[in-house]
């Protein structure tokens, strides 16, 4: 089996694969209600929230869209904070549905500067909501959500919408303690399940906003999801097989009662990945290791080495699937995922392959084009 080192989908543990192969059941029946209720309760523990967590049949972008359309209105002024490709996407979704978006973008490799967020909110008091990415997968940077929350909630008391798609499950997010109003995630990331499910939680304040929000919505109408969850159901036919998998994965992850051991493990494996890559002479996109992501590491390509040459070599000669750069970093970086299901041996495999492949690719880079 290939060493899948993408920042999602991650490899899926065998026992989760097995759990997904159980016979189909009635999604309006008691057995399904039991599974959905257990999944919801376990997700609440992982999100560190008292709020309901809804499971949607979609990829993560569906949950970002749900966050926007359920809380905002057409023409509503919002601040979209971006430190990369996925932050840009959150702002674009809001814009697509008619919000009046002020973009606040930070350079690649940096976190959001809270002083600049404060400045933007001071400058335009009509802004009602702030959109933030917890972990920016395109650059391998984790925003300091707690510090951002102190400004967004503590100083200005705005609605705080968070894309936690590539953090939750592997990097701690404390929804209630950090005053987050909407938090979104996706199954193929920290949860080590196949793609196809998104998770989203709404605070009481977000539900207040939902009453007035007039953006169009149907499939992702969370008021419908809330009504259905009270009966142990989803409004539309759920991905039952994927839910078997998520149920099993969550029970494994929470076997010790909480997620601390999982977060510690990812912090350790991420530190190890960064150290080993730097020992190979690679420069990381993260400028400060304090904010380097524990789920994905982005490194600049050495001079003269093309991303396609490196990624193809890793795939064809070493059976390792790494990821290319996204957005402004396209063609400049490659990325190694270490979220969800990963072992130290998986990372050592990548390092050993790079040790052998990079010198050859650098030599090849000097050769005249044929
Ligand atoms: N936000 C972030 C931070 C992500 O990492 C991703 C997936 N790479 C998305 C949003 C989009 O999620 P999906 O591809 O599941 O729609």
Short mmCIF file of C-alpha atoms and ligand atoms in Angstrom, two decimals:
data_model
loop_
_atom_site.label_atom_id
_atom_site.label_comp_id
_atom_site.label_asym_id
_atom_site.label_seq_id
_atom_site.Cartn_x
_atom_site.Cartn_y
_atom_site.Cartn_z
CA UNK A 1 0.00 0.00 0.00
CA UNK A 2 1.28 3.43 -0.88
CA UNK A 3 2.46 5.74 1.90
CA UNK A 4 -0.28 8.36 1.58
CA UNK A 5 1.32 11.54 2.93
CA UNK A 6 -1.33 13.99 1.79
CA UNK A 7 -2.86 16.57 4.11
CA UNK A 8 -6.04 14.54 3.74
CA UNK A 9 -7.30 12.06 2.83
CA UNK A 10 -5.11 10.21 5.32
CA UNK A 11 -4.75 6.43 5.40
CA UNK A 12 -7.71 4.75 7.09
CA UNK A 13 -6.95 2.18 9.82
CA UNK A 14 -7.98 -1.41 8.98
CA UNK A 15 -10.47 -1.64 11.83
CA UNK A 16 -12.23 1.50 10.56
CA UNK A 17 -12.36 0.02 7.04
CA UNK A 18 -13.86 -3.14 8.53
CA UNK A 19 -16.43 -1.17 10.53
CA UNK A 20 -17.62 0.45 7.31
CA UNK A 21 -18.37 -2.88 5.68
CA UNK A 22 -21.29 -3.72 7.99
CA UNK A 23 -24.68 -4.35 6.35
CA UNK A 24 -26.88 -1.37 5.55
CA UNK A 25 -29.58 -0.34 8.02
CA UNK A 26 -32.66 1.88 8.03
CA UNK A 27 -31.49 5.48 8.43
CA UNK A 28 -34.86 6.29 10.04
CA UNK A 29 -34.59 3.41 12.52
CA UNK A 30 -33.51 3.01 16.14
CA UNK A 31 -30.11 1.48 15.40
CA UNK A 32 -29.09 4.42 13.21
CA UNK A 33 -30.37 6.89 15.82
CA UNK A 34 -28.10 5.21 18.38
CA UNK A 35 -25.08 5.57 16.10
CA UNK A 36 -25.82 9.21 15.22
CA UNK A 37 -26.35 10.13 18.88
CA UNK A 38 -23.08 8.45 19.90
CA UNK A 39 -21.18 10.15 17.05
CA UNK A 40 -22.66 13.51 18.05
CA UNK A 41 -21.75 13.04 21.72
CA UNK A 42 -18.19 12.02 20.87
CA UNK A 43 -17.77 14.91 18.44
CA UNK A 44 -18.91 17.27 21.20
CA UNK A 45 -16.08 15.96 23.36
CA UNK A 46 -13.57 16.42 20.52
CA UNK A 47 -14.82 19.96 19.70
CA UNK A 48 -14.86 20.70 23.48
CA UNK A 49 -18.38 22.04 23.24
CA UNK A 50 -21.86 21.71 24.71
CA UNK A 51 -23.31 22.63 21.30
CA UNK A 52 -24.69 19.99 18.98
CA UNK A 53 -22.33 18.87 16.25
CA UNK A 54 -24.06 18.08 12.96
CA UNK A 55 -22.69 15.56 10.49
CA UNK A 56 -23.27 16.56 6.88
CA UNK A 57 -22.87 14.40 3.80
CA UNK A 58 -20.29 16.49 1.95
CA UNK A 59 -16.64 17.37 1.96
CA UNK A 60 -15.36 20.13 4.23
CA UNK A 61 -16.24 22.92 1.81
CA UNK A 62 -19.91 22.05 2.36
CA UNK A 63 -19.49 22.79 6.07
CA UNK A 64 -17.79 26.12 5.22
CA UNK A 65 -20.76 26.95 3.02
CA UNK A 66 -23.15 25.88 5.79
CA UNK A 67 -21.31 28.14 8.26
CA UNK A 68 -21.83 31.11 5.95
CA UNK A 69 -25.38 30.60 4.70
CA UNK A 70 -26.81 29.72 8.10
CA UNK A 71 -25.49 32.76 9.95
CA UNK A 72 -25.14 35.61 7.42
CA UNK A 73 -27.39 37.77 5.26
CA UNK A 74 -27.00 39.25 1.82
CA UNK A 75 -25.10 42.56 2.06
CA UNK A 76 -23.85 41.83 5.60
CA UNK A 77 -20.33 43.20 6.22
CA UNK A 78 -17.87 40.47 7.23
CA UNK A 79 -14.12 40.31 7.74
CA UNK A 80 -12.41 37.37 6.02
CA UNK A 81 -8.99 36.78 7.55
CA UNK A 82 -6.73 34.73 5.31
CA UNK A 83 -3.26 33.29 5.68
CA UNK A 84 -3.50 31.23 2.49
CA UNK A 85 -5.56 29.38 -0.06
CA UNK A 86 -8.24 28.03 2.26
CA UNK A 87 -8.70 31.35 4.04
CA UNK A 88 -9.28 32.88 0.61
CA UNK A 89 -11.88 30.20 -0.10
CA UNK A 90 -13.86 31.03 3.06
CA UNK A 91 -14.04 34.70 1.98
CA UNK A 92 -15.04 33.68 -1.56
CA UNK A 93 -17.92 31.55 -0.31
CA UNK A 94 -19.24 34.49 1.74
CA UNK A 95 -18.85 36.76 -1.29
CA UNK A 96 -20.59 34.28 -3.59
CA UNK A 97 -23.64 34.33 -1.32
CA UNK A 98 -23.69 38.12 -1.28
CA UNK A 99 -21.93 39.14 1.93
CA UNK A 100 -19.98 42.41 1.82
CA UNK A 101 -16.53 40.95 2.37
CA UNK A 102 -13.49 42.85 3.61
CA UNK A 103 -10.44 40.69 2.96
CA UNK A 104 -7.54 40.81 5.40
CA UNK A 105 -4.69 38.77 3.93
CA UNK A 106 -1.35 37.90 5.49
CA UNK A 107 1.83 36.81 3.66
CA UNK A 108 2.57 33.12 3.12
CA UNK A 109 4.21 31.46 6.09
CA UNK A 110 2.81 33.87 8.66
CA UNK A 111 -0.05 33.69 11.14
CA UNK A 112 -2.78 36.30 11.37
CA UNK A 113 -1.59 39.38 13.20
CA UNK A 114 -4.19 40.12 15.89
CA UNK A 115 -3.25 43.82 15.90
CA UNK A 116 -4.25 44.03 12.23
CA UNK A 117 -7.54 42.24 12.95
CA UNK A 118 -8.20 44.75 15.74
CA UNK A 119 -7.39 47.61 13.36
CA UNK A 120 -9.75 46.27 10.67
CA UNK A 121 -12.60 45.86 13.18
CA UNK A 122 -12.03 49.35 14.55
CA UNK A 123 -11.98 50.83 11.07
CA UNK A 124 -15.33 49.34 10.07
CA UNK A 125 -17.69 48.98 13.06
CA UNK A 126 -20.43 47.69 10.73
CA UNK A 127 -18.63 44.32 10.42
CA UNK A 128 -20.71 41.70 12.20
CA UNK A 129 -18.68 38.54 11.69
CA UNK A 130 -15.12 37.29 11.33
CA UNK A 131 -14.07 34.28 9.23
CA UNK A 132 -10.83 32.56 10.21
CA UNK A 133 -8.97 29.37 9.24
CA UNK A 134 -7.58 27.52 12.25
CA UNK A 135 -4.96 25.51 10.37
CA UNK A 136 -4.00 26.74 6.90
CA UNK A 137 -3.26 23.56 4.98
CA UNK A 138 -1.64 25.33 2.02
CA UNK A 139 1.17 26.84 4.10
CA UNK A 140 1.32 24.52 7.12
CA UNK A 141 0.54 27.27 9.63
CA UNK A 142 -1.74 27.14 12.67
CA UNK A 143 -3.36 30.40 13.70
CA UNK A 144 -3.44 31.29 17.38
CA UNK A 145 -7.24 31.08 17.67
CA UNK A 146 -7.25 31.85 21.36
CA UNK A 147 -5.43 35.14 20.76
CA UNK A 148 -7.70 35.96 17.80
CA UNK A 149 -10.74 35.18 19.94
CA UNK A 150 -9.61 37.67 22.60
CA UNK A 151 -9.95 40.40 19.97
CA UNK A 152 -12.90 39.11 17.91
CA UNK A 153 -15.01 38.08 20.92
CA UNK A 154 -13.39 39.74 23.94
CA UNK A 155 -12.92 43.24 22.50
CA UNK A 156 -15.49 43.45 19.70
CA UNK A 157 -18.00 40.65 20.41
CA UNK A 158 -18.40 39.63 16.74
CA UNK A 159 -19.70 36.36 15.35
CA UNK A 160 -16.65 34.09 15.06
CA UNK A 161 -16.70 31.50 12.25
CA UNK A 162 -13.82 29.02 12.12
CA UNK A 163 -12.68 26.60 9.43
CA UNK A 164 -11.07 23.90 11.57
CA UNK A 165 -11.14 21.37 8.75
CA UNK A 166 -7.48 20.38 8.87
CA UNK A 167 -6.97 20.87 12.62
CA UNK A 168 -9.83 19.30 14.56
CA UNK A 169 -9.10 15.71 15.50
CA UNK A 170 -5.33 16.26 15.47
CA UNK A 171 -4.83 19.78 16.89
CA UNK A 172 -6.77 21.02 19.92
CA UNK A 173 -9.63 23.42 19.41
CA UNK A 174 -11.73 24.37 22.45
CA UNK A 175 -14.93 25.67 20.88
CA UNK A 176 -16.68 26.90 24.03
CA UNK A 177 -13.64 28.14 25.96
CA UNK A 178 -12.42 30.11 22.93
CA UNK A 179 -15.82 31.61 22.16
CA UNK A 180 -16.09 30.09 18.69
CA UNK A 181 -19.58 30.44 17.18
CA UNK A 182 -19.24 28.04 14.27
CA UNK A 183 -16.57 25.36 13.89
CA UNK A 184 -16.29 23.09 10.86
CA UNK A 185 -14.29 19.95 10.09
CA UNK A 186 -14.17 17.03 7.62
CA UNK A 187 -13.84 13.25 7.93
CA UNK A 188 -10.76 12.74 5.72
CA UNK A 189 -8.53 14.93 7.89
CA UNK A 190 -7.75 14.45 11.58
CA UNK A 191 -10.42 11.78 11.94
CA UNK A 192 -8.64 9.34 9.59
CA UNK A 193 -11.83 8.34 7.81
CA UNK A 194 -12.55 8.44 4.07
CA UNK A 195 -13.74 11.76 2.56
CA UNK A 196 -17.48 12.38 2.43
CA UNK A 197 -18.57 13.66 5.84
CA UNK A 198 -18.32 17.18 7.23
CA UNK A 199 -18.97 18.20 10.82
CA UNK A 200 -20.26 21.54 12.02
CA UNK A 201 -21.17 22.95 15.43
CA UNK A 202 -23.13 26.15 16.14
CA UNK A 203 -23.11 28.19 19.37
CA UNK A 204 -26.32 29.69 20.85
CA UNK A 205 -25.15 33.03 19.39
CA UNK A 206 -24.84 31.40 15.95
CA UNK A 207 -28.42 30.10 16.31
CA UNK A 208 -29.55 33.63 17.10
CA UNK A 209 -27.85 34.79 13.90
CA UNK A 210 -29.50 31.89 12.05
CA UNK A 211 -32.95 33.28 12.83
CA UNK A 212 -32.17 36.44 10.82
CA UNK A 213 -29.79 35.01 8.21
CA UNK A 214 -31.41 35.39 4.80
CA UNK A 215 -28.86 33.81 2.48
CA UNK A 216 -30.42 31.09 0.34
CA UNK A 217 -30.00 27.52 1.58
CA UNK A 218 -31.64 24.15 1.29
CA UNK A 219 -29.36 21.09 1.57
CA UNK A 220 -27.19 22.80 4.19
CA UNK A 221 -30.03 24.34 6.20
CA UNK A 222 -28.90 23.56 9.74
CA UNK A 223 -32.31 24.38 11.21
CA UNK A 224 -33.51 21.25 9.39
CA UNK A 225 -30.48 19.32 10.70
CA UNK A 226 -31.31 20.42 14.24
CA UNK A 227 -34.94 19.30 13.97
CA UNK A 228 -33.88 15.94 12.56
CA UNK A 229 -31.15 15.34 15.14
CA UNK A 230 -33.77 15.55 17.89
CA UNK A 231 -35.23 12.37 16.34
CA UNK A 232 -31.78 10.79 15.86
CA UNK A 233 -31.91 11.46 12.14
CA UNK A 234 -30.50 13.65 9.39
CA UNK A 235 -32.82 15.62 7.06
CA UNK A 236 -31.52 13.86 3.94
CA UNK A 237 -30.26 10.31 3.40
CA UNK A 238 -26.95 10.12 5.29
CA UNK A 239 -23.77 8.31 4.21
CA UNK A 240 -24.50 5.42 6.57
CA UNK A 241 -21.33 3.48 5.73
CA UNK A 242 -19.09 6.47 6.42
CA UNK A 243 -20.91 7.07 9.69
CA UNK A 244 -20.09 3.50 10.78
CA UNK A 245 -16.47 4.40 10.15
CA UNK A 246 -16.57 7.75 11.95
CA UNK A 247 -18.35 6.13 14.91
CA UNK A 248 -15.61 3.52 15.19
CA UNK A 249 -12.79 6.06 14.70
CA UNK A 250 -14.19 8.38 17.38
CA UNK A 251 -14.54 5.55 19.85
CA UNK A 252 -10.89 4.62 19.26
CA UNK A 253 -9.72 8.22 19.58
CA UNK A 254 -11.67 8.80 22.79
CA UNK A 255 -10.87 5.43 24.35
CA UNK A 256 -8.69 7.23 26.92
CA UNK A 257 -11.53 9.64 27.78
CA UNK A 258 -10.23 12.71 25.93
CA UNK A 259 -8.09 13.72 22.97
CA UNK A 260 -4.96 14.82 24.84
CA UNK A 261 -2.85 11.80 23.89
CA UNK A 262 -3.83 12.25 20.21
CA UNK A 263 -2.82 15.93 20.22
CA UNK A 264 0.48 15.14 21.97
CA UNK A 265 1.23 12.45 19.43
CA UNK A 266 0.65 14.83 16.51
CA UNK A 267 2.77 17.55 18.14
CA UNK A 268 5.60 15.05 18.51
CA UNK A 269 5.39 13.61 14.99
CA UNK A 270 5.14 17.11 13.47
CA UNK A 271 8.21 18.31 15.38
CA UNK A 272 10.07 15.22 14.21
CA UNK A 273 9.03 15.83 10.57
CA UNK A 274 10.17 19.47 10.69
CA UNK A 275 13.50 18.59 12.30
CA UNK A 276 14.27 15.88 9.78
CA UNK A 277 13.29 18.04 6.77
CA UNK A 278 15.48 20.88 8.02
CA UNK A 279 18.36 18.47 8.58
CA UNK A 280 18.08 17.70 4.86
CA UNK A 281 18.67 21.41 4.19
CA UNK A 282 15.07 22.16 3.26
CA UNK A 283 13.53 25.52 4.17
CA UNK A 284 10.06 25.35 5.66
CA UNK A 285 7.29 27.78 4.70
CA UNK A 286 6.55 28.40 8.40
CA UNK A 287 8.77 31.29 9.44
CA UNK A 288 8.35 30.63 13.15
CA UNK A 289 8.27 27.01 14.36
CA UNK A 290 5.91 28.12 17.15
CA UNK A 291 3.13 28.38 14.55
CA UNK A 292 4.17 25.49 12.32
CA UNK A 293 1.26 23.12 11.84
CA UNK A 294 1.06 19.78 13.62
CA UNK A 295 -0.92 18.27 10.73
CA UNK A 296 0.97 19.30 7.58
CA UNK A 297 4.46 20.60 6.77
CA UNK A 298 5.15 22.70 3.69
CA UNK A 299 8.77 23.02 2.48
CA UNK A 300 10.19 25.08 -0.38
CA UNK A 301 11.55 23.07 -3.28
CA UNK A 302 15.36 23.26 -3.52
CA UNK A 303 16.63 25.50 -6.35
CA UNK A 304 16.08 23.95 -9.77
CA UNK A 305 13.91 21.06 -8.53
CA UNK A 306 10.44 21.05 -10.07
CA UNK A 307 7.52 19.94 -7.93
CA UNK A 308 6.29 17.48 -10.55
CA UNK A 309 9.75 15.87 -10.77
CA UNK A 310 9.94 15.45 -7.01
CA UNK A 311 6.38 14.24 -6.53
CA UNK A 312 6.61 11.81 -9.47
CA UNK A 313 9.90 10.40 -8.19
CA UNK A 314 8.47 9.92 -4.71
CA UNK A 315 5.41 8.21 -6.19
CA UNK A 316 7.06 6.04 -8.86
CA UNK A 317 10.26 5.05 -7.09
CA UNK A 318 9.26 5.08 -3.42
CA UNK A 319 5.47 4.61 -3.41
CA UNK A 320 5.04 7.83 -1.41
CA UNK A 321 2.22 10.23 -2.26
CA UNK A 322 3.08 13.77 -1.15
CA UNK A 323 1.19 16.95 -2.06
CA UNK A 324 1.94 19.89 -4.33
CA UNK A 325 1.66 23.57 -3.40
CA UNK A 326 -1.67 25.42 -3.58
CA UNK A 327 -2.56 29.01 -4.47
CA UNK A 328 0.41 31.39 -4.48
CA UNK A 329 2.68 28.56 -3.35
CA UNK A 330 1.86 26.38 -6.38
CA UNK A 331 5.13 25.23 -7.99
CA UNK A 332 7.20 26.59 -5.10
CA UNK A 333 6.64 24.04 -2.35
CA UNK A 334 5.75 20.46 -1.59
CA UNK A 335 3.78 19.30 1.42
CA UNK A 336 3.90 16.30 3.74
CA UNK A 337 0.74 15.44 5.61
CA UNK A 338 0.95 13.98 9.11
CA UNK A 339 -2.62 14.30 10.37
CA UNK A 340 -4.96 11.46 11.27
CA UNK A 341 -3.47 7.99 10.93
CA UNK A 342 0.34 8.28 10.73
CA UNK A 343 3.35 6.57 12.29
CA UNK A 344 6.96 7.60 12.82
CA UNK A 345 7.91 4.89 10.32
CA UNK A 346 5.76 6.64 7.66
CA UNK A 347 7.75 9.85 8.17
CA UNK A 348 11.11 8.03 8.23
CA UNK A 349 10.14 6.45 4.91
CA UNK A 350 9.61 9.95 3.41
CA UNK A 351 12.88 11.29 4.82
CA UNK A 352 14.89 8.34 3.53
CA UNK A 353 13.34 8.74 0.08
CA UNK A 354 14.11 12.48 0.03
CA UNK A 355 17.68 11.77 1.16
CA UNK A 356 18.18 9.62 -1.92
CA UNK A 357 16.02 11.50 -4.43
CA UNK A 358 16.93 15.14 -3.81
CA UNK A 359 20.66 14.93 -4.72
CA UNK A 360 19.77 13.16 -7.99
CA UNK A 361 17.03 15.67 -8.83
CA UNK A 362 19.37 18.58 -8.08
CA UNK A 363 22.02 17.09 -10.39
CA UNK A 364 19.40 16.55 -13.06
CA UNK A 365 18.30 20.17 -12.66
CA UNK A 366 21.72 21.31 -13.96
CA UNK A 367 21.49 19.18 -17.10
CA UNK A 368 20.46 20.88 -20.36
CA UNK A 369 16.83 20.34 -21.37
CA UNK A 370 16.39 17.68 -24.04
N1 LIG B 1 -10.21 24.21 4.60
C1 LIG B 1 -9.05 23.63 4.89
C2 LIG B 1 -8.19 24.26 5.93
C3 LIG B 1 -8.67 22.45 4.24
O1 LIG B 1 -7.52 21.86 4.53
C4 LIG B 1 -9.53 21.90 3.26
C5 LIG B 1 -9.15 20.63 2.52
N2 LIG B 1 -7.86 20.56 2.08
C6 LIG B 1 -10.72 22.54 2.99
C7 LIG B 1 -11.04 23.69 3.68
C8 LIG B 1 -11.68 22.02 1.97
O2 LIG B 1 -12.17 20.80 2.38
P1 LIG B 1 -12.72 19.75 1.31
O3 LIG B 1 -11.64 19.51 0.32
O4 LIG B 1 -13.01 18.55 2.19
O5 LIG B 1 -13.95 20.32 0.72
#
